[in-house]
PDB file of C-alpha atoms and ligand atoms in Angstrom:
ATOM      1  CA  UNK X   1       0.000   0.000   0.000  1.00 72.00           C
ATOM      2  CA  UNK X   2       1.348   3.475  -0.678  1.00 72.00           C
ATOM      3  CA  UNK X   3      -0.875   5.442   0.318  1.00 83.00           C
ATOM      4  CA  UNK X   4       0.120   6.942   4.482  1.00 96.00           C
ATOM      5  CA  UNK X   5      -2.299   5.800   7.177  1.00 98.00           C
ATOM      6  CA  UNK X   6      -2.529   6.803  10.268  1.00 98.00           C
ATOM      7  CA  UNK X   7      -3.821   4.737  13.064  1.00 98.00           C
ATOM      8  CA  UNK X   8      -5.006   7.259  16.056  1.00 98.00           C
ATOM      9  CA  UNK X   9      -8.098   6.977  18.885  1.00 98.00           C
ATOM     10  CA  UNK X  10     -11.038   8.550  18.408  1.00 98.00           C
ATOM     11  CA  UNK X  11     -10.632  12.333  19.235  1.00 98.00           C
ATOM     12  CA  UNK X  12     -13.326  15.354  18.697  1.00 98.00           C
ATOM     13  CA  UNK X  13     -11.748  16.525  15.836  1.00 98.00           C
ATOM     14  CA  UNK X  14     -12.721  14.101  13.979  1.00 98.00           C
ATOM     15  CA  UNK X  15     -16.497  14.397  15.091  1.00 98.00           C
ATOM     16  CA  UNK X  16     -17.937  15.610  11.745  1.00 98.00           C
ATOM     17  CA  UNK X  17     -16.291  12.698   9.993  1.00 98.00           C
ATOM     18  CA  UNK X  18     -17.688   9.962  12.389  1.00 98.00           C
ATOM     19  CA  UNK X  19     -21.208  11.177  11.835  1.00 98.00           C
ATOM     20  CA  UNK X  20     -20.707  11.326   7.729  1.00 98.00           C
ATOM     21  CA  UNK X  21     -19.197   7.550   8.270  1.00 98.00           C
ATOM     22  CA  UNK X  22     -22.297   6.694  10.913  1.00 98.00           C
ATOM     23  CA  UNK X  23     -24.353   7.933   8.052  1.00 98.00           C
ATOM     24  CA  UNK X  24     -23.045   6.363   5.365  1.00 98.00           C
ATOM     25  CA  UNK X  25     -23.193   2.763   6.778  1.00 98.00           C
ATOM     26  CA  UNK X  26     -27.057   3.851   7.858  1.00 98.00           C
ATOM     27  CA  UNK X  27     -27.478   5.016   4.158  1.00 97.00           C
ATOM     28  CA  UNK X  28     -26.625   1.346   2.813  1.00 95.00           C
ATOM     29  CA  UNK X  29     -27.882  -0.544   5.911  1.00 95.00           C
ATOM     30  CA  UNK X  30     -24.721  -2.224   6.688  1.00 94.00           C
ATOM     31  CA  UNK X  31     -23.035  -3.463   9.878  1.00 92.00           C
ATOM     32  CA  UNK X  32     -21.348  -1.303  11.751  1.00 96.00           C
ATOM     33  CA  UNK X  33     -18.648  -3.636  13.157  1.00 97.00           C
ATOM     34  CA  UNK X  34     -16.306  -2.047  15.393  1.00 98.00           C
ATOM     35  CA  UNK X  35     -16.885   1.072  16.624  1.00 98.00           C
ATOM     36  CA  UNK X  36     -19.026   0.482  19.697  1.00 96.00           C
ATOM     37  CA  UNK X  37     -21.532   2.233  20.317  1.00 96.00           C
ATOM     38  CA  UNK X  38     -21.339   4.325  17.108  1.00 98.00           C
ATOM     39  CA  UNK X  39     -25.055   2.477  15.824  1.00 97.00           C
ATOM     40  CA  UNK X  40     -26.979   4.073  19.038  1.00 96.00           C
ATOM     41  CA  UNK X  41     -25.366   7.344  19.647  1.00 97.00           C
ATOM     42  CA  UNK X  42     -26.183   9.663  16.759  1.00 97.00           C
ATOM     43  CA  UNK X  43     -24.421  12.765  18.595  1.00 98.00           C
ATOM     44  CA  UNK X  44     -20.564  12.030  17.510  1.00 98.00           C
ATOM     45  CA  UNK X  45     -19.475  14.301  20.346  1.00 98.00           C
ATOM     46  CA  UNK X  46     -21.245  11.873  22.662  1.00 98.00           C
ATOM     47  CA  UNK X  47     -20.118   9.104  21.001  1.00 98.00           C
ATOM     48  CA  UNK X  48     -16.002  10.386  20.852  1.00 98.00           C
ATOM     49  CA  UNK X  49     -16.809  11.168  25.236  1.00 98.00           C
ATOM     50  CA  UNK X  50     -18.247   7.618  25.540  1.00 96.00           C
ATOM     51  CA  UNK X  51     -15.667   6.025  23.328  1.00 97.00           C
ATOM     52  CA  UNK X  52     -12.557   7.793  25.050  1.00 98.00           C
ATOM     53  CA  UNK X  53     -14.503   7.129  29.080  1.00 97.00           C
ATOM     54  CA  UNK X  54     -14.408   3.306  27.782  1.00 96.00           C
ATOM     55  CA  UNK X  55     -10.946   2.785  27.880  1.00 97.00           C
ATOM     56  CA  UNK X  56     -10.726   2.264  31.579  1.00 95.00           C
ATOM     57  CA  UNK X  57     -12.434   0.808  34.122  1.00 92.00           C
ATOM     58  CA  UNK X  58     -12.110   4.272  36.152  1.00 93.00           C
ATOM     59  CA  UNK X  59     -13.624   5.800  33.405  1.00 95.00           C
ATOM     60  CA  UNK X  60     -16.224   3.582  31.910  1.00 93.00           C
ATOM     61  CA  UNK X  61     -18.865   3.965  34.118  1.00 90.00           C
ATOM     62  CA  UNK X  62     -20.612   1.616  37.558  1.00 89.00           C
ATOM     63  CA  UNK X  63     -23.366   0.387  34.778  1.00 89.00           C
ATOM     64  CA  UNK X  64     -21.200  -0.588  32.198  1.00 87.00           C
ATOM     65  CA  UNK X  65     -19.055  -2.728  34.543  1.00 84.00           C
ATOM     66  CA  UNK X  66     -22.054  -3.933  36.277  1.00 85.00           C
ATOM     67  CA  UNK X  67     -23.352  -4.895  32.555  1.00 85.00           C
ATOM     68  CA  UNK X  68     -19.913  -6.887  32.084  1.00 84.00           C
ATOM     69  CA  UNK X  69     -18.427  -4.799  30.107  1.00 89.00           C
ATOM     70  CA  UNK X  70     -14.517  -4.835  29.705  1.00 96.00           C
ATOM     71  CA  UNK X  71     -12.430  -1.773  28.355  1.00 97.00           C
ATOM     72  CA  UNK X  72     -11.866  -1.320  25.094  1.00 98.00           C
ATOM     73  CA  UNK X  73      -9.989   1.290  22.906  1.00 98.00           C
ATOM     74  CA  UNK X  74     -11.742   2.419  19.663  1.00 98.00           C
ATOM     75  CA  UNK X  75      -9.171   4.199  16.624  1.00 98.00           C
ATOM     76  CA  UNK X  76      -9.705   5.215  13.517  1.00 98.00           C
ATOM     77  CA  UNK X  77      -7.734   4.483  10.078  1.00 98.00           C
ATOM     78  CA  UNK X  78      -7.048   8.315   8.723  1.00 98.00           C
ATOM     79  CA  UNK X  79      -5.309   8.248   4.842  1.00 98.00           C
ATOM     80  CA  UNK X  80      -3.073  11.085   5.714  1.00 97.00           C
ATOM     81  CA  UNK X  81      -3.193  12.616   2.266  1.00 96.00           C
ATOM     82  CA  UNK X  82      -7.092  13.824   2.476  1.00 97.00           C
ATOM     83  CA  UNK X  83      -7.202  13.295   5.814  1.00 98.00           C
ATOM     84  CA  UNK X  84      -9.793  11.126   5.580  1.00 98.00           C
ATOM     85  CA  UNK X  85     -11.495   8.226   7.964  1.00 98.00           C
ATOM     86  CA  UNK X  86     -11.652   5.338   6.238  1.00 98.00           C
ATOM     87  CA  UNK X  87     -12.005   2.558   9.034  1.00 98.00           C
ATOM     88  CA  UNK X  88     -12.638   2.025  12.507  1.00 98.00           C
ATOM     89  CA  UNK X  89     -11.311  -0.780  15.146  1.00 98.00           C
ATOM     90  CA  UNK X  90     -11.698  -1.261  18.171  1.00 98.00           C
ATOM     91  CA  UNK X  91      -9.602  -3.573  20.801  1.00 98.00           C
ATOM     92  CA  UNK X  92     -10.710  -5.451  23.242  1.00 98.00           C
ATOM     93  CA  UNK X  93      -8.925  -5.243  26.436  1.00 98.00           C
ATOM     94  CA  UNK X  94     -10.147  -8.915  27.853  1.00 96.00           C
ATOM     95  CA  UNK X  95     -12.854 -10.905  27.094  1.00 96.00           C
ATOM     96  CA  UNK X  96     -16.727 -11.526  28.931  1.00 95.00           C
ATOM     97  CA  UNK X  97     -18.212 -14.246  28.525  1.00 94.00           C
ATOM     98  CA  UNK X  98     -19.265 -12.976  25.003  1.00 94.00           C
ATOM     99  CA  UNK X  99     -16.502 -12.308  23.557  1.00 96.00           C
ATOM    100  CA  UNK X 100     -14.658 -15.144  24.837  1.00 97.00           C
ATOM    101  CA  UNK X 101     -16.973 -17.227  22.927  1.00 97.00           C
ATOM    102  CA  UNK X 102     -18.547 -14.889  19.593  1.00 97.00           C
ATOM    103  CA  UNK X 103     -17.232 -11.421  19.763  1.00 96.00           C
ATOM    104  CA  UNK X 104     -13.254 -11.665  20.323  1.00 98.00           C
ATOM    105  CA  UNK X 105     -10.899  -9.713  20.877  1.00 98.00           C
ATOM    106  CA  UNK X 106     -11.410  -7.291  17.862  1.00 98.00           C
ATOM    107  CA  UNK X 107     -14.054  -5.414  15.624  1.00 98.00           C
ATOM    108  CA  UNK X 108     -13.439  -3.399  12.344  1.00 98.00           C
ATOM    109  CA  UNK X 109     -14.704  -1.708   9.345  1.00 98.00           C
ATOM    110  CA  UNK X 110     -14.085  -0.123   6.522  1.00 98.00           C
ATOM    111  CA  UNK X 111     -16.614   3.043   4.954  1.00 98.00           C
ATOM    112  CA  UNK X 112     -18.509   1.711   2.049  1.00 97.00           C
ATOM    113  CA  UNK X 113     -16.975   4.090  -0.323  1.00 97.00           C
ATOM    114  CA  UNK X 114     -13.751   2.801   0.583  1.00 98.00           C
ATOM    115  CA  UNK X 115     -13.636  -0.766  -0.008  1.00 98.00           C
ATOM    116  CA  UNK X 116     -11.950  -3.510  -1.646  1.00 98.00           C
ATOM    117  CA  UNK X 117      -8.220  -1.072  -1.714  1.00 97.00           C
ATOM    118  CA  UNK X 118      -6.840  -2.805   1.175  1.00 97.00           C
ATOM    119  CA  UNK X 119      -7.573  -0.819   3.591  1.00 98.00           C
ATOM    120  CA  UNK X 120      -9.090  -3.865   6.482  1.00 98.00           C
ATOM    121  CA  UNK X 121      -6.048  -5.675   5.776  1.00 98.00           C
ATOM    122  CA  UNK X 122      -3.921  -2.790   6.476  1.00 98.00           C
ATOM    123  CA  UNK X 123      -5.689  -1.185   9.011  1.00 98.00           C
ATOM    124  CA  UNK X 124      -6.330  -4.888  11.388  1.00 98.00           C
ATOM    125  CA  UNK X 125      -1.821  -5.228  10.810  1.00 98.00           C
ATOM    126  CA  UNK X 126      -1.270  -1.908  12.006  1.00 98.00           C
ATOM    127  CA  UNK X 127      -3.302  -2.469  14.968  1.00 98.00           C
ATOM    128  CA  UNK X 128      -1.899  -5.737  16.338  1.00 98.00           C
ATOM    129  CA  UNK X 129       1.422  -3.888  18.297  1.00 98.00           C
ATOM    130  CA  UNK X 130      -1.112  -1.761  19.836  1.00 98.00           C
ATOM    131  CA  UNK X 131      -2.652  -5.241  21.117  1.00 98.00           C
ATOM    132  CA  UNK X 132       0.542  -6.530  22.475  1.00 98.00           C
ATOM    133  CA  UNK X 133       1.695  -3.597  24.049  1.00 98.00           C
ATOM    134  CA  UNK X 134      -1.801  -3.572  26.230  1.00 97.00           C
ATOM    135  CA  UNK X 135      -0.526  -7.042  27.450  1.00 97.00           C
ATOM    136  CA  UNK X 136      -2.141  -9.885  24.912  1.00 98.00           C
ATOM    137  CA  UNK X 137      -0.159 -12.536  23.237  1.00 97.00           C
ATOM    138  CA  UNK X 138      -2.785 -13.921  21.118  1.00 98.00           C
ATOM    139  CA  UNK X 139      -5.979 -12.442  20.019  1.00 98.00           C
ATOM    140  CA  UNK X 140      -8.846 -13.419  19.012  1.00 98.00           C
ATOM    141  CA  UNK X 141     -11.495 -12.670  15.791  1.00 98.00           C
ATOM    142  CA  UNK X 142     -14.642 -14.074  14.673  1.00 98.00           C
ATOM    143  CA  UNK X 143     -16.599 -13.129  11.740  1.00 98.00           C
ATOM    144  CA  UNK X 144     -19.846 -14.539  10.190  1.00 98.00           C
ATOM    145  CA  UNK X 145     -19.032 -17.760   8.235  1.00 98.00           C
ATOM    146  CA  UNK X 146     -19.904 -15.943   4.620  1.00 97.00           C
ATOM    147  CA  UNK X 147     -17.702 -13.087   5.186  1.00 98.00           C
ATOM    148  CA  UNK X 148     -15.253 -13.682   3.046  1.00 98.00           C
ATOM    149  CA  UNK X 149     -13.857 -10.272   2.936  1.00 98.00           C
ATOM    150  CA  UNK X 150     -13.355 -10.317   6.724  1.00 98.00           C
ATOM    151  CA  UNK X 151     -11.951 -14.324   6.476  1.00 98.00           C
ATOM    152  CA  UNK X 152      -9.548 -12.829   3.872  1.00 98.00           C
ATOM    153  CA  UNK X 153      -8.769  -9.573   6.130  1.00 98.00           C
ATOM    154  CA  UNK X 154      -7.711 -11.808   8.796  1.00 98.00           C
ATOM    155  CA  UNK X 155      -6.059 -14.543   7.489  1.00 98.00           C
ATOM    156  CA  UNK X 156      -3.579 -11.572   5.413  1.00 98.00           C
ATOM    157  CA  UNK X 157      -2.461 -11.285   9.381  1.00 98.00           C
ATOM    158  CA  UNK X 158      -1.774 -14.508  10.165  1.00 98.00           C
ATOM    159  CA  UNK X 159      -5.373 -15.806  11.310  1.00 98.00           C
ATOM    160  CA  UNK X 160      -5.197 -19.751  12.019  1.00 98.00           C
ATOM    161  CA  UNK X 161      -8.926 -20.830  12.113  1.00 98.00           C
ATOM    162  CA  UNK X 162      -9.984 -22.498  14.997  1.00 98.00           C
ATOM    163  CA  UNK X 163     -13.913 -23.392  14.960  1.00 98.00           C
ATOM    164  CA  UNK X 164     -16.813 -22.420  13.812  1.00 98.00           C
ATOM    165  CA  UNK X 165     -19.584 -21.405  17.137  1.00 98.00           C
ATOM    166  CA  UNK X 166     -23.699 -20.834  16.636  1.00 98.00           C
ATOM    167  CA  UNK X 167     -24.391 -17.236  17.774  1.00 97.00           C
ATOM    168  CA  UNK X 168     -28.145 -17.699  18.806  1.00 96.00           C
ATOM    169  CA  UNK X 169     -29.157 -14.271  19.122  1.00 94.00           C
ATOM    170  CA  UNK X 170     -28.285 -13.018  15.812  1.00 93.00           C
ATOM    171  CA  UNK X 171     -28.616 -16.470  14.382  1.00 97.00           C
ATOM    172  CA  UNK X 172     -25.259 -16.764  12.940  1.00 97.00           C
ATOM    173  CA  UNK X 173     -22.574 -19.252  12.363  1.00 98.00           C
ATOM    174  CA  UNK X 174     -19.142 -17.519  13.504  1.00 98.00           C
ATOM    175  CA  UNK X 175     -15.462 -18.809  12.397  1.00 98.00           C
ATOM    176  CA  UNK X 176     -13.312 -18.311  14.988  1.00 98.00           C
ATOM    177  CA  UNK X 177      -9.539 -17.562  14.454  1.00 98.00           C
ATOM    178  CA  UNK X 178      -6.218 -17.040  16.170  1.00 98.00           C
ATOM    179  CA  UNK X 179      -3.797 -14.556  15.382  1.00 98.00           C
ATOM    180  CA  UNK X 180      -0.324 -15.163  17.403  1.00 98.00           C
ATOM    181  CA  UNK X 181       1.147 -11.659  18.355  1.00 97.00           C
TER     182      UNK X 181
HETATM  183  C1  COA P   1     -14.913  -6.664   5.946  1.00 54.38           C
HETATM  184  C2  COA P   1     -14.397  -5.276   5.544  1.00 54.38           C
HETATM  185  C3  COA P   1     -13.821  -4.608   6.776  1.00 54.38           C
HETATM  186  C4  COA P   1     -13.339  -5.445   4.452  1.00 54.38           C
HETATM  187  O1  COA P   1     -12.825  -4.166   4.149  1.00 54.38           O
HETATM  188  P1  COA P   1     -11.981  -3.856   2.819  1.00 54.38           P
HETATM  189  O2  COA P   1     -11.155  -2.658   3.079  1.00 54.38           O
HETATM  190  O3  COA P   1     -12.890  -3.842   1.651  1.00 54.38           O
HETATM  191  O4  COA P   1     -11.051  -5.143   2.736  1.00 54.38           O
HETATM  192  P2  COA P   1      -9.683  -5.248   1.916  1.00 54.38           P
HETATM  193  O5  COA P   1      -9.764  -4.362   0.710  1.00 54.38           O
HETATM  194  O6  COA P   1      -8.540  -5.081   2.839  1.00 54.38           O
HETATM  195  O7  COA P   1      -9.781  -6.751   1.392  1.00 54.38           O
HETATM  196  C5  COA P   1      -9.501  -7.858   2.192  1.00 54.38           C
HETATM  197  C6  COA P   1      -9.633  -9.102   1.351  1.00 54.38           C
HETATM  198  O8  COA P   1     -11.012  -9.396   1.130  1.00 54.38           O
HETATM  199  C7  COA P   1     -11.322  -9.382  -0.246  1.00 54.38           C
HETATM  200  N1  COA P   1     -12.611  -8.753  -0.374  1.00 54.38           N
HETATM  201  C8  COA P   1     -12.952  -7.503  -0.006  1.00 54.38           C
HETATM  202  N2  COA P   1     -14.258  -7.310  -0.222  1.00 54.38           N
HETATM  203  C9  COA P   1     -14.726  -8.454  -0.732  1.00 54.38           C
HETATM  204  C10 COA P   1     -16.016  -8.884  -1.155  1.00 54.38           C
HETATM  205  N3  COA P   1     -17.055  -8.070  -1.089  1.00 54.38           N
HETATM  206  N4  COA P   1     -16.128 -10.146  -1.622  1.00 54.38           N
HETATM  207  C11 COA P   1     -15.078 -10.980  -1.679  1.00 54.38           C
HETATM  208  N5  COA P   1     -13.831 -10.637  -1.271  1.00 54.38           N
HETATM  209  C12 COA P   1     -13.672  -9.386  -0.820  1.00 54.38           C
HETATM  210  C13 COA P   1     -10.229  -8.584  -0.895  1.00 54.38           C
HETATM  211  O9  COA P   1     -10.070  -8.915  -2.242  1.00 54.38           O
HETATM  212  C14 COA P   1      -9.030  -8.993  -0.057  1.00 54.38           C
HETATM  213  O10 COA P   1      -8.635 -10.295  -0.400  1.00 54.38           O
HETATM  214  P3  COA P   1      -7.203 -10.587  -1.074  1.00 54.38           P
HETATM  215  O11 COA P   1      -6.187 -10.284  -0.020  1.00 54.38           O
HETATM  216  O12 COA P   1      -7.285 -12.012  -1.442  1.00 54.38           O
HETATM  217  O13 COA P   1      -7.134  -9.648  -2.221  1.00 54.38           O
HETATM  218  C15 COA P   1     -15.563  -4.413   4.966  1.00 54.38           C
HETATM  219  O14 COA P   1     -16.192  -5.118   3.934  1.00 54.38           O
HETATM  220  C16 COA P   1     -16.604  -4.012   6.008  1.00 54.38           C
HETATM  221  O15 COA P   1     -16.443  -3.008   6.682  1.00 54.38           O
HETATM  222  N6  COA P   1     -17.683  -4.793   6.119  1.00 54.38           N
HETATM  223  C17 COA P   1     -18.739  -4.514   7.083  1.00 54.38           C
HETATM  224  C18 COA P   1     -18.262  -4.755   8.487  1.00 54.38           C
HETATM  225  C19 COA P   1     -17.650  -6.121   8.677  1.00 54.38           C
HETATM  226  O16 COA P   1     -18.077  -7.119   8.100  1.00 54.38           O
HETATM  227  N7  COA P   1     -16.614  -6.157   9.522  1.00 54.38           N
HETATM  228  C20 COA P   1     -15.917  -7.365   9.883  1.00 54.38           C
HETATM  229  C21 COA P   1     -16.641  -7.987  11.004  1.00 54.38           C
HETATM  230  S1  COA P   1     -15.879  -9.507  11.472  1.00 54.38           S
END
């Protein structure tokens, strides 16, 4: 890839952008994997607060914890050249029950507009170190058994597939893979 991309958290500059991506996944009624709680919370400024309180277990809030919820840190993919947000990701910082078994360790996307140039490939490899550094040595990523783009995305970083796991609520089949940091 020769394009420059920048991997950085989710910061209130960047609040217009998030609602134009929010909107543009709404537009073509597709999943908006990996950026929390992006779906509910149509005020970006709300959303960047939230995002940025999750981190940490100080931060996150008595009802999230009491919910189960573990910290997690949500960045965005920014091409350098326009400036532009092309993806989101978000990490994990331990797993619940859920994610231990469907969600994992990891959730991404790319914006609609943006697809098929490499970008989930690039952006899930640059955000591995960040994963080690926060203490993990393997992680975790599951994705609906038909999507290949996301299979493909993850194998590029060394996925090993592990099992495939019935989601009941959403009615899915999940594979489950490995990446070794
Ligand atoms: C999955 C997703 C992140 C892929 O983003 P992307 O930037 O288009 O992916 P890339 O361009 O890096 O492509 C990754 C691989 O998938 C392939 N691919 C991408 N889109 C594809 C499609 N629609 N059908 C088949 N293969 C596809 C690419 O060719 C590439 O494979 P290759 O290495 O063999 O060439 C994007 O489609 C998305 O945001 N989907 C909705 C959210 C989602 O599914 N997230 C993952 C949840 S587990």
């Amino acid at each position: 890839m020769r394009q420059k991309l920048v991997l950085m958290k989710v910061c209130f500059e960047y609040a217009k952008q998030i609602a134009e991506y929010r909107q543009e996944f709404l537009d073509c009624g597709d999943s908006m994997d990996g950026c929390g709680s992006l779906r509910r919370i149509e005020d970006p400024f709300e959303y960047i607060q939230r995002s940025i309180d999750c981190e940490n277990l100080e931060t996150m809030g008595k009802d999230r914890i009491e919910k189960g919820r573990v910290p997690a840190t949500q960045f965005m993919l920014i091409r350098e050249t326009d400036n532009r947000l092309i993806g989101m990701i978000q990490i994990r910082h331990y797993f619940n029950d859920y994610l231990s078994k469907f969600g994992g360790h990891i959730g991404y996307s790319v914006r609609p507009s943006e697809r098929r140039k490499g970008y989930a490939k690039e952006m899930l490899k640059m955000a591995l170190p960040y994963c080690k550094e926060i203490g993990l040595d393997k992680v975790m990523i599951t994705c609906i058994d038909s999507n290949v783009a996301s299979e493909k995305t993850i194998c590029s970083c060394g996925g090993v597939y592990e099992s495939t796991i019935y989601e009941p609520d959403e009615k899915v089949n999940l594979k489950r893979f490995w990446i070794s940091l």
